[in-house]
mmCIF file of C-alpha atoms in Angstrom:
data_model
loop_
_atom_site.group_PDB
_atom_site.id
_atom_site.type_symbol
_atom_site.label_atom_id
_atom_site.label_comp_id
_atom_site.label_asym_id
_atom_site.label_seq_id
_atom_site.Cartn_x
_atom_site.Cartn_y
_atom_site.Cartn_z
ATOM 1 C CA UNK A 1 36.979 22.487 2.669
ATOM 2 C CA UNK A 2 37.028 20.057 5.033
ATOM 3 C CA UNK A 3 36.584 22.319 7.881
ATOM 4 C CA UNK A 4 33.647 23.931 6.341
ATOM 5 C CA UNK A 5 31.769 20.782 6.301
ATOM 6 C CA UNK A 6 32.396 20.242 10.031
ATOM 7 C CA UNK A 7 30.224 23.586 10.347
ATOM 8 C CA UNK A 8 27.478 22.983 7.935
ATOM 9 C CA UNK A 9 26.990 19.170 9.532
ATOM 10 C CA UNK A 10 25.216 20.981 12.605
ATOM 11 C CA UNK A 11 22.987 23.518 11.155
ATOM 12 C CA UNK A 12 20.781 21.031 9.260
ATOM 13 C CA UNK A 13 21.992 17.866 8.630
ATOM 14 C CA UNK A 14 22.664 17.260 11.978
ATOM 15 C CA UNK A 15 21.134 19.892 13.685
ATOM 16 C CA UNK A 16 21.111 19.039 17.359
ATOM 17 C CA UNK A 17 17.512 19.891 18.032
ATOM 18 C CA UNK A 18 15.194 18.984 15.164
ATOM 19 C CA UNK A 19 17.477 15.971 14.013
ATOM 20 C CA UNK A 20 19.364 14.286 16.754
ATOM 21 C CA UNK A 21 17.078 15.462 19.457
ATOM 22 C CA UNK A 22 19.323 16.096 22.000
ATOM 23 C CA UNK A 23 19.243 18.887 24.634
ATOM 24 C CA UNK A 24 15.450 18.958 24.349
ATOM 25 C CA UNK A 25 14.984 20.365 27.875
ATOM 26 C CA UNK A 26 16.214 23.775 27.410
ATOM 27 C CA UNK A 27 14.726 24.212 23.907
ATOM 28 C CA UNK A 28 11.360 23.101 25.491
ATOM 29 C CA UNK A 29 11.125 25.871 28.800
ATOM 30 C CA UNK A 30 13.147 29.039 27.358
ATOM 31 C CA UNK A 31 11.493 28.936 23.736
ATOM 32 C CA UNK A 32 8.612 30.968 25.020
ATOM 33 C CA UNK A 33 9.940 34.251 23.077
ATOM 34 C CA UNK A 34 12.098 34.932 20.927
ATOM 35 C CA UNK A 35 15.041 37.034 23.191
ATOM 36 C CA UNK A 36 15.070 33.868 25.337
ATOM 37 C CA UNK A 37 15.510 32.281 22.874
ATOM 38 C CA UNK A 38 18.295 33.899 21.649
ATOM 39 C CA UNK A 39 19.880 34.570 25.001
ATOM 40 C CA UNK A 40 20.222 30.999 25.561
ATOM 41 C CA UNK A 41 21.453 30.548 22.362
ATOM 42 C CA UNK A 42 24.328 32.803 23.008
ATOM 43 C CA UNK A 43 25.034 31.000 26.344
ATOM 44 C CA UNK A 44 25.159 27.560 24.862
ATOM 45 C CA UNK A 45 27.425 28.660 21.506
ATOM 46 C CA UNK A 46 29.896 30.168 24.408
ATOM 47 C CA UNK A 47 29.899 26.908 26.509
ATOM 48 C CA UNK A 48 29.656 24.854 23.526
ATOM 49 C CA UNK A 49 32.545 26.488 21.484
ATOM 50 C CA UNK A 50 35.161 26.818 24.425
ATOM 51 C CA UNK A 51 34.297 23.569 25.933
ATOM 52 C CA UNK A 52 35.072 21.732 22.419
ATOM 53 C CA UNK A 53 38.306 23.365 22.156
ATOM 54 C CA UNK A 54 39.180 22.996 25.778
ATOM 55 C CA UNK A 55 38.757 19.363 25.864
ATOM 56 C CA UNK A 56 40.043 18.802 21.954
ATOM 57 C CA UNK A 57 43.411 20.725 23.329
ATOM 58 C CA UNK A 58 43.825 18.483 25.618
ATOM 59 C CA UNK A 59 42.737 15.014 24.425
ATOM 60 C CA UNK A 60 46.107 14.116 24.488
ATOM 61 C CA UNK A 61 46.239 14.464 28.558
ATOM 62 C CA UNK A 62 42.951 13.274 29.769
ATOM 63 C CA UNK A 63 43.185 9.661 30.043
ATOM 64 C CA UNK A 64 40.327 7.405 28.865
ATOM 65 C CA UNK A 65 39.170 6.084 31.773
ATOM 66 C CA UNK A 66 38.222 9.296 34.059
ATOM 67 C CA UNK A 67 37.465 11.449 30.429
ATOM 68 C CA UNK A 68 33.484 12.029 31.498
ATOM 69 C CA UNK A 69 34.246 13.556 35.160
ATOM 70 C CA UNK A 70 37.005 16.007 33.588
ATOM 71 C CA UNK A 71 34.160 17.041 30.431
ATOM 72 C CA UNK A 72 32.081 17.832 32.884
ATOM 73 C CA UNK A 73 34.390 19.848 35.187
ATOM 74 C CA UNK A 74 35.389 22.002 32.178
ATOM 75 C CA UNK A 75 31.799 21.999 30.573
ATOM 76 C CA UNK A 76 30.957 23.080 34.028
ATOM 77 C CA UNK A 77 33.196 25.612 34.532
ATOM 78 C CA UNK A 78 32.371 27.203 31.390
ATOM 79 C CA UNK A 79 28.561 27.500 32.347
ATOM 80 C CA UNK A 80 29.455 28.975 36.132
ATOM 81 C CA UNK A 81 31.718 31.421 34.119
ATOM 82 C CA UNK A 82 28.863 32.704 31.416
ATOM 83 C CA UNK A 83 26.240 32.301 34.686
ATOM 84 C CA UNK A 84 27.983 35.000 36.738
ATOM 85 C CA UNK A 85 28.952 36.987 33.338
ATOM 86 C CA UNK A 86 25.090 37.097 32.245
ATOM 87 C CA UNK A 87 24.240 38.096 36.086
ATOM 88 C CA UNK A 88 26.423 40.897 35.651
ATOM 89 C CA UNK A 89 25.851 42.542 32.040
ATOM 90 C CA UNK A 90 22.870 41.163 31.191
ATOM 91 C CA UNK A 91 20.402 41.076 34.705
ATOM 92 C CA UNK A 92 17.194 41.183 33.112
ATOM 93 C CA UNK A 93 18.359 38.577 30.557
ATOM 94 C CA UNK A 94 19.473 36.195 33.395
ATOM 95 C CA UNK A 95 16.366 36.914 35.686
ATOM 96 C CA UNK A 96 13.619 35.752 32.726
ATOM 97 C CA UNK A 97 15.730 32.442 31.895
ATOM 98 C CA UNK A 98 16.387 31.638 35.464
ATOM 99 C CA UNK A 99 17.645 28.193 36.255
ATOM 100 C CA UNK A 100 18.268 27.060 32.759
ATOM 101 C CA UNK A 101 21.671 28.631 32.537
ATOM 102 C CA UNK A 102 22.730 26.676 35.331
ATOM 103 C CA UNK A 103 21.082 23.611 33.542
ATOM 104 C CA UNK A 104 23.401 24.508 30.687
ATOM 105 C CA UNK A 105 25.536 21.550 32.564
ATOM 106 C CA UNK A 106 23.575 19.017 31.917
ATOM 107 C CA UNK A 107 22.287 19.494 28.089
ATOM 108 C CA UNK A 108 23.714 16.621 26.364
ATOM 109 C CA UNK A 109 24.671 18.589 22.986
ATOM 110 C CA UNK A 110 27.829 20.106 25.233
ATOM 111 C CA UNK A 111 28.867 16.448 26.606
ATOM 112 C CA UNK A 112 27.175 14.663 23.257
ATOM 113 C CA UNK A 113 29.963 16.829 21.034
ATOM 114 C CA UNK A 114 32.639 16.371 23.579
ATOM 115 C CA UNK A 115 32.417 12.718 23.568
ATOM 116 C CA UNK A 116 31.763 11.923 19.887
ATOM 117 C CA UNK A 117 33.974 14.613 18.339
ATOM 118 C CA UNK A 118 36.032 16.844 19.911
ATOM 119 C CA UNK A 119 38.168 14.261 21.937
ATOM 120 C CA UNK A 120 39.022 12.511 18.707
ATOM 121 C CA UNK A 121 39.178 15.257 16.570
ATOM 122 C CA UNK A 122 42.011 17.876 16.144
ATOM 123 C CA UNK A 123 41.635 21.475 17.695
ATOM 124 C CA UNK A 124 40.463 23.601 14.545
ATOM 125 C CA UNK A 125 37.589 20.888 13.415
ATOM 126 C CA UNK A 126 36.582 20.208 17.054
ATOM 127 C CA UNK A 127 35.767 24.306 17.008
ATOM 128 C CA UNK A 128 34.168 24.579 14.165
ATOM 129 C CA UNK A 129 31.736 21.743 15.161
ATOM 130 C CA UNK A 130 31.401 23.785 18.341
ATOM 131 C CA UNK A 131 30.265 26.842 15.927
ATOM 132 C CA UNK A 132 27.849 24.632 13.821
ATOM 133 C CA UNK A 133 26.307 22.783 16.162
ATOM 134 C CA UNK A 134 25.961 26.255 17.767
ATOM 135 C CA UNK A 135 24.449 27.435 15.045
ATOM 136 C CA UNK A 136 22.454 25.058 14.727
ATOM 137 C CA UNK A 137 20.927 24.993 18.061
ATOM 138 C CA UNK A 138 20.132 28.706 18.088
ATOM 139 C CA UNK A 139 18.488 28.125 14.371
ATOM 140 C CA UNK A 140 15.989 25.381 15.741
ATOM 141 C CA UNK A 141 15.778 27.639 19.607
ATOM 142 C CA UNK A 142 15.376 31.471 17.919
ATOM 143 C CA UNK A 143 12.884 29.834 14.902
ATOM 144 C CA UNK A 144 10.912 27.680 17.630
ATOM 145 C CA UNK A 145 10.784 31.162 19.708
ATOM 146 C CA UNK A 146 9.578 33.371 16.890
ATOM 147 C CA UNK A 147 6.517 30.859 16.122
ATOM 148 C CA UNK A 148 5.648 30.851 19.684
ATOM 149 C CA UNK A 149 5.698 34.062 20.337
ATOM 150 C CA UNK A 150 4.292 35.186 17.460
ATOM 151 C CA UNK A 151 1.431 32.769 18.149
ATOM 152 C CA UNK A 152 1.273 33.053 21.500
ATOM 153 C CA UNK A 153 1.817 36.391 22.796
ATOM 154 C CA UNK A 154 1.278 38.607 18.673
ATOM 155 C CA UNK A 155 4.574 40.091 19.010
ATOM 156 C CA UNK A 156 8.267 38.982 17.712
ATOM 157 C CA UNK A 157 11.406 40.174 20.091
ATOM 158 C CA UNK A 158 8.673 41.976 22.165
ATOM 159 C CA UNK A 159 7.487 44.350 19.208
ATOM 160 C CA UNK A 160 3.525 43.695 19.587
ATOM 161 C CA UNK A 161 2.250 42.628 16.049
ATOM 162 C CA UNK A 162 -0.826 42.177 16.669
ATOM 163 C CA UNK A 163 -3.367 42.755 20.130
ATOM 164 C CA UNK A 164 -2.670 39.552 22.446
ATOM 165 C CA UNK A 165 -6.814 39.098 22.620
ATOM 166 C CA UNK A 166 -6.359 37.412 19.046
ATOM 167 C CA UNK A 167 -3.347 35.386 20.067
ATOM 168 C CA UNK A 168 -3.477 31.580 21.454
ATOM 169 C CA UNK A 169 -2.067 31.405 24.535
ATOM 170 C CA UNK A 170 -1.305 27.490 24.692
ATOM 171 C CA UNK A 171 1.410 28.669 22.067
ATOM 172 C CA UNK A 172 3.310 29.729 25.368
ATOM 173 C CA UNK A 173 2.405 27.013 27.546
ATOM 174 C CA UNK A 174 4.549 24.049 27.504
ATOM 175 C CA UNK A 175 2.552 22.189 24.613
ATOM 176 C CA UNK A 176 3.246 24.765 22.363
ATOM 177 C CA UNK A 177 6.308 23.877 22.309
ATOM 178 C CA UNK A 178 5.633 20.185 21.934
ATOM 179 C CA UNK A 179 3.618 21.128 18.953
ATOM 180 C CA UNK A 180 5.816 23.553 17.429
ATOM 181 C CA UNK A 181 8.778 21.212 17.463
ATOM 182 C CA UNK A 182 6.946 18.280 16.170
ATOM 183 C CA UNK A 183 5.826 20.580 13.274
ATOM 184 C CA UNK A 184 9.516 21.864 12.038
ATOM 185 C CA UNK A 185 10.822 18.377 12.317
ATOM 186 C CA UNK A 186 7.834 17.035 10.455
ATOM 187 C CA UNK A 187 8.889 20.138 7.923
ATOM 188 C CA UNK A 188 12.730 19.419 7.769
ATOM 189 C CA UNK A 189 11.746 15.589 7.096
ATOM 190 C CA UNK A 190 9.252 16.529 4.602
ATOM 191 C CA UNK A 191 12.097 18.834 2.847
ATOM 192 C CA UNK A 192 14.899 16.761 3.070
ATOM 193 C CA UNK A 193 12.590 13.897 1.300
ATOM 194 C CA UNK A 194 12.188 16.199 -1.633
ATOM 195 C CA UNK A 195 16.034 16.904 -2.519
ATOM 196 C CA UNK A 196 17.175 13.191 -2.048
ATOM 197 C CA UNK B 1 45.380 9.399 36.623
ATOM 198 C CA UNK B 2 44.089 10.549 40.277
ATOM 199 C CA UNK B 3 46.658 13.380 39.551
ATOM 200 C CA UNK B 4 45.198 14.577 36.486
ATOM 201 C CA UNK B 5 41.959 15.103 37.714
ATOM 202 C CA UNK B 6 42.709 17.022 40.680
ATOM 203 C CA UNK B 7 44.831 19.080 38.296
ATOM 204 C CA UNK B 8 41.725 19.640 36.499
ATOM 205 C CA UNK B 9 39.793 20.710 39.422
ATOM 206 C CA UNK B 10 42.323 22.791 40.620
ATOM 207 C CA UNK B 11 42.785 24.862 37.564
ATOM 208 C CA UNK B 12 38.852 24.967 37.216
ATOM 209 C CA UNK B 13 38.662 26.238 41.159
ATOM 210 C CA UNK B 14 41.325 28.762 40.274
ATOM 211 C CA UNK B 15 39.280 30.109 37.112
ATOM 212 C CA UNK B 16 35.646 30.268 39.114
ATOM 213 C CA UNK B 17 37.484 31.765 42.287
ATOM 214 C CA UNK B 18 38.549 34.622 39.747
ATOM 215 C CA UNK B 19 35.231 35.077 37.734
ATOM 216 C CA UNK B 20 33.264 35.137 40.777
ATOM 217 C CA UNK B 21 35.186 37.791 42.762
ATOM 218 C CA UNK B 22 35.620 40.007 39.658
ATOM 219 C CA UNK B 23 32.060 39.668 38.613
ATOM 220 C CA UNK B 24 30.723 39.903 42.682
ATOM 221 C CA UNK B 25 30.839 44.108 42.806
ATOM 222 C CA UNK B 26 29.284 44.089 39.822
ATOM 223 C CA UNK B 27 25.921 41.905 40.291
ATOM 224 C CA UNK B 28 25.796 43.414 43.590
ATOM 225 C CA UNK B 29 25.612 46.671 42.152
ATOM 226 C CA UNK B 30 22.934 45.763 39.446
ATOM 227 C CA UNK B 31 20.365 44.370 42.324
ATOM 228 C CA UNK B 32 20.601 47.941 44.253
ATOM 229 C CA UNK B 33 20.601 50.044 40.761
ATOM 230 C CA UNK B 34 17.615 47.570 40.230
ATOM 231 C CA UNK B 35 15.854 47.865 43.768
ATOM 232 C CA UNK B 36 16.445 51.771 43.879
ATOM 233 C CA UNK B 37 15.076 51.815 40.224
ATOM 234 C CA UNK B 38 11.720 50.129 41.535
ATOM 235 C CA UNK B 39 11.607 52.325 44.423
ATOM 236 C CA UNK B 40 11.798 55.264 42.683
ATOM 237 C CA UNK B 41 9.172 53.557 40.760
ATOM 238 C CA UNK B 42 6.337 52.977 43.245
ATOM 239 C CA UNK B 43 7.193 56.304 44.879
ATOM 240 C CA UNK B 44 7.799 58.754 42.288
ATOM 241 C CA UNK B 45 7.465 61.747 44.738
ATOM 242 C CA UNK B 46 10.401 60.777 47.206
ATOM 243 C CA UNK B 47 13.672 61.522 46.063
ATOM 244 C CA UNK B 48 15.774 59.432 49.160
ATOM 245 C CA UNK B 49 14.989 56.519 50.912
ATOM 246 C CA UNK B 50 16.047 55.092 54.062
ATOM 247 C CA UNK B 51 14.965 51.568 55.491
ATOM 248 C CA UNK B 52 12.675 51.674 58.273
ATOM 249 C CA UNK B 53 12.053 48.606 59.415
ATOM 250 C CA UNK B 54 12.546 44.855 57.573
ATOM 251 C CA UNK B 55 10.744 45.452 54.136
ATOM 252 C CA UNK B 56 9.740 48.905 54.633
ATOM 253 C CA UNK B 57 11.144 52.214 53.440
ATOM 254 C CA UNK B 58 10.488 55.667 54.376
ATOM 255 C CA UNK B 59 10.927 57.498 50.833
ATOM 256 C CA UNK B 60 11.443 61.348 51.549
ATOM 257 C CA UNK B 61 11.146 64.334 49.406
ATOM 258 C CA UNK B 62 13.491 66.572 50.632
ATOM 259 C CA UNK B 63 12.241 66.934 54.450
ATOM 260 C CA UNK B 64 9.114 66.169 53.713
ATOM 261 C CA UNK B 65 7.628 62.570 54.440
ATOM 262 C CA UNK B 66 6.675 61.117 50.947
ATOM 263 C CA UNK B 67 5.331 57.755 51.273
ATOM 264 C CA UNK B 68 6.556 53.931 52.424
ATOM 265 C CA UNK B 69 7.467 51.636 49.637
ATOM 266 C CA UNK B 70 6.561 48.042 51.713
ATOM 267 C CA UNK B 71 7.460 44.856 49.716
ATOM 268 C CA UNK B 72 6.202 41.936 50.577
ATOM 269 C CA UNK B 73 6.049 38.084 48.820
ATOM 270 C CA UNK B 74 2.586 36.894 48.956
ATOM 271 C CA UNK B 75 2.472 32.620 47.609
ATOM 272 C CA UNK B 76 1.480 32.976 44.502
ATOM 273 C CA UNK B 77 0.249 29.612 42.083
ATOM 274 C CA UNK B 78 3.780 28.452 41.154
ATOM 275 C CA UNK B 79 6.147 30.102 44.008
ATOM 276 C CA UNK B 80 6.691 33.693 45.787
ATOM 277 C CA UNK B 81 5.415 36.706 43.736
ATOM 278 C CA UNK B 82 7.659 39.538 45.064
ATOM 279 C CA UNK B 83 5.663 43.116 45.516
ATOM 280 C CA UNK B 84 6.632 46.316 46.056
ATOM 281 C CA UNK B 85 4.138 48.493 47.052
ATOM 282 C CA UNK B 86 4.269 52.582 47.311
ATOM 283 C CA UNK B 87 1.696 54.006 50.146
ATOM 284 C CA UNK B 88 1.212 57.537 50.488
ATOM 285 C CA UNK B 89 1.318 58.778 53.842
ATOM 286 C CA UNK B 90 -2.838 58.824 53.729
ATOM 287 C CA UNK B 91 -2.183 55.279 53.775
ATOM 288 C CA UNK B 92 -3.433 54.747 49.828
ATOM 289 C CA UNK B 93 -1.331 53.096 46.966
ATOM 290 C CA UNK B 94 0.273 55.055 44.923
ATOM 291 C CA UNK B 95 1.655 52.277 42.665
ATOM 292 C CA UNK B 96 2.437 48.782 42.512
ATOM 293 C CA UNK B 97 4.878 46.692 40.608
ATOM 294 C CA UNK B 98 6.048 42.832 41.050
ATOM 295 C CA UNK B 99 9.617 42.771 41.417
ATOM 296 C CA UNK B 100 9.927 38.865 40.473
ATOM 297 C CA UNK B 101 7.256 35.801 39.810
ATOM 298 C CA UNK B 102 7.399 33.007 38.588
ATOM 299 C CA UNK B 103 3.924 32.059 37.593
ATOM 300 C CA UNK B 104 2.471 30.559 34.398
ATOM 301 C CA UNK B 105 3.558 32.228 31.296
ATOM 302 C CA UNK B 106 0.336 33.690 29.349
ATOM 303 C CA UNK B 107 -2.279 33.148 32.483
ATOM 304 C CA UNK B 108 -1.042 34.091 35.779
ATOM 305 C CA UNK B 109 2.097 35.430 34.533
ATOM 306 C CA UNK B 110 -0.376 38.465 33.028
ATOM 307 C CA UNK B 111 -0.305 40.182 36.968
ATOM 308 C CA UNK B 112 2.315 42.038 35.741
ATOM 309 C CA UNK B 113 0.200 43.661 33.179
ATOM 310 C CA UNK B 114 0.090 47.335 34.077
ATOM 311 C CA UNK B 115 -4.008 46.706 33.248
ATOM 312 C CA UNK B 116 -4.431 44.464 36.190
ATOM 313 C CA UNK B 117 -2.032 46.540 38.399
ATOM 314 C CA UNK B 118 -3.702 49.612 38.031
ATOM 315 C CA UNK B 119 -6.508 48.189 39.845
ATOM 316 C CA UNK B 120 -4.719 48.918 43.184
ATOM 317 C CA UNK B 121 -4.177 52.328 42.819
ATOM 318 C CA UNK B 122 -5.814 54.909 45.813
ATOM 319 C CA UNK B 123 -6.721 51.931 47.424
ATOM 320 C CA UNK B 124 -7.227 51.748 51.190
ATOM 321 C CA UNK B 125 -7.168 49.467 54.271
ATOM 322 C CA UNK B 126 -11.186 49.812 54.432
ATOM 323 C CA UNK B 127 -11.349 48.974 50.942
ATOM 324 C CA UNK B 128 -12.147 44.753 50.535
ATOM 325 C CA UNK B 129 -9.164 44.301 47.783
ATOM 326 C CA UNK B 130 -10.696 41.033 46.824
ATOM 327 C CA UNK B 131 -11.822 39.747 43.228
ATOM 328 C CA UNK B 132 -14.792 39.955 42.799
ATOM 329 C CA UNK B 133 -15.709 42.483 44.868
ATOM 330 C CA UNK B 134 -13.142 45.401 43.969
ATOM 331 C CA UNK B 135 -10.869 43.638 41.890
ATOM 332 C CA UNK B 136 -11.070 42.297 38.558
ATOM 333 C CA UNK B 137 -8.872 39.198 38.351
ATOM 334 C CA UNK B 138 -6.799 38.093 35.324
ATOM 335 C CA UNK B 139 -8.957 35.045 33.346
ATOM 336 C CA UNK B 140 -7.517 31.708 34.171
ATOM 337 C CA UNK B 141 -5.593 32.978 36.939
ATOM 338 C CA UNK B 142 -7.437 33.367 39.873
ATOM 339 C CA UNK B 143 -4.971 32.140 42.671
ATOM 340 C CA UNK B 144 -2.164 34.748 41.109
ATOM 341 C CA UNK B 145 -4.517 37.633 41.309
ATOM 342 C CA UNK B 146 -6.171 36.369 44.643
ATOM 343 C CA UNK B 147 -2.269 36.419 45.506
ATOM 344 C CA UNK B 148 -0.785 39.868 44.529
ATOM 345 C CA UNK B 149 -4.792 40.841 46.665
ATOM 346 C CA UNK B 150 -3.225 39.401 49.530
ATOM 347 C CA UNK B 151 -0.237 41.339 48.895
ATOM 348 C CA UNK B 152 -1.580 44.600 48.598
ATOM 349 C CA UNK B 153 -3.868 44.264 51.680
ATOM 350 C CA UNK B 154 -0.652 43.047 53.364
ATOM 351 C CA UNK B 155 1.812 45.763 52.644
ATOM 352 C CA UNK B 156 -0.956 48.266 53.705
ATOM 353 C CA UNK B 157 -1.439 46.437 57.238
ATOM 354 C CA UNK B 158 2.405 46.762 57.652
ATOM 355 C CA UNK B 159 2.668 50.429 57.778
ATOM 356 C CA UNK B 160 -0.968 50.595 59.529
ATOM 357 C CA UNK B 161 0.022 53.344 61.991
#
């Protein structure tokens, strides 16, 4: 029971885009289209998940004083790992979001949920956190996507919906995804609102 | 505590060292399957290839000279836009595609619209291969197509005879 609510806190309550607005960076270059989207979605759920249960395992161990340098050597580890794993299955997948698996390092939902849960939480809660905030990061990142390149480009996951001459290209330029953001949060407000 | 850290590191090192030199072959592989895939590409007609010189390739068909694929990297707006080019031995392109680029999404990001790339076909040294003139350049994105211009007119220079 418990454990379920660890998983639901991250999809919207606390989802880590559109509510705590945290690892904004990524969410901002790679939401573009939608299989960028998702592709970095995958990447962050597999750092995010294993880093939470690497560090929660060994809370005990790490002492207090040096715990940010030894998140970030696992966190980082994790990301080199999925880097060189993406370069090998998935080329074309790791070509089109470039340096922003690399960059996975440095997006504060990884260290944010290391810090404030999983080293004071126990193993199985400390994963499933992992899994919602994962959740909902690729919620906000493949949503975000779809509405950009829907907008932007007339196609969803690359199948052309409509011809690009009617679509507005600023949808794929870096202030669409100001806008688009700013709209779904405006939304989620507006919604949460209502049932309280 | 000094302990426990390099502990960490050590482990970590250990796991990378592995990862790396079991996923090495691999990604090595994918760029040539890649690379020969583009080849093959640009030069449809040649069925082997063998390097000629530094960013030129002598694509054969059978025993019969094919073509050159040249690539070249041209500056583009926003960094290098790779090009591979395939010239038939009359010295005209036979096709070109852009191997990476990293230019605006939705303006000069478009040069790798097979619209704008067709342009280039069965052209020639002789021929200007400017916008404007013989080229129709992608809206808002002048410096990319002035770019992959300076590209094309470069990889034909290369295998000038």
């Amino acid at each position: 029971m418990s454990l379920l609510k660890e998983l639901n806190r991250g999809i919207i309550a606390e989802n880590p885009v559109l509510r705590l607005m945290i690892g904004l960076c990524p969410v901002l270059a790679v939401s573009n289209n939608a299989v960028n989207a998702l592709g970095m979605s995958f990447a962050v759920a597999f750092v995010l998940i294993l880093s939470n249960l690497v560090v929660s395992l060994l809370r005990k161990v790490i002492p207090d004083e040096i715990r940010i340098p030894i998140f970030i050597i696992i966190i980082s580890t994790f990301v080199t790992i999925s880097d060189y794993i993406m370069k090998a299955y998935f080329p074309a997948l790791s070509a089109s979001l470039g340096v922003f698996v690399p960059l996975i390092v440095v997006n504060c939902i990884i260290l944010g949920r290391a810090e404030a849960f999983a080293y004071k939480n126990p193993v199985l809660s400390s994963v499933m956190d992992g899994i919602g905030m994962s959740l909902g990061f690729a919620l906000a990142l493949v949503s975000i996507g779809v509405i950009r390149e829907l907008l932007g480009a007339g196609s969803v996951f690359g199948f052309q919906l409509f011809s690009q001459a009617y679509a507005a290209t600023i949808m794929i330029l870096p202030p669409g995804a100001f806008i688009t953001i700013g709209i779904l949060m405006a939304a989620l407000n507006k919604m949460e609102n209502k049932v309280l | 505590m000094g302990l426990v850290l390099a502990l960490f590191c050590l482990v970590s090192a250990g796991l990378l060292a592995w990862v790396y030199v079991f996923t090495k072959g691999i990604i090595a592989e994918q760029a040539r399957i890649k690379f020969e895939t583009s080849l093959k590409e640009v030069l449809p007609q040649a069925s082997a290839f063998t390097m000629e010189a530094e960013s030129i390739y002598r694509g054969m068909d059978g025993e019969r000279l094919a073509g050159y694929a040249v690539s070249v990297a041209p500056r583009g707006y926003s960094g290098k836009i790779a090009i591979l080019a395939g010239v038939s031995v009359e010295g005209k392109i036979i096709k070109i595609k852009i191997l990476e680029q990293t230019e605006t999404a939705g303006l000069g990001a478009n040069v790798i619209k097979p619209e704008f790339l067709r342009q280039f076909v069965e052209k020639k040294i002789s021929d200007p291969i400017e916008p404007k003139k013989d080229i129709q350049a992608i809206t808002g994105a002048t410096i990319s197509s002035r770019a992959v211009c300076r590209g094309v007119k470069e990889a034909l220079e290369k295998i000038k005879p």
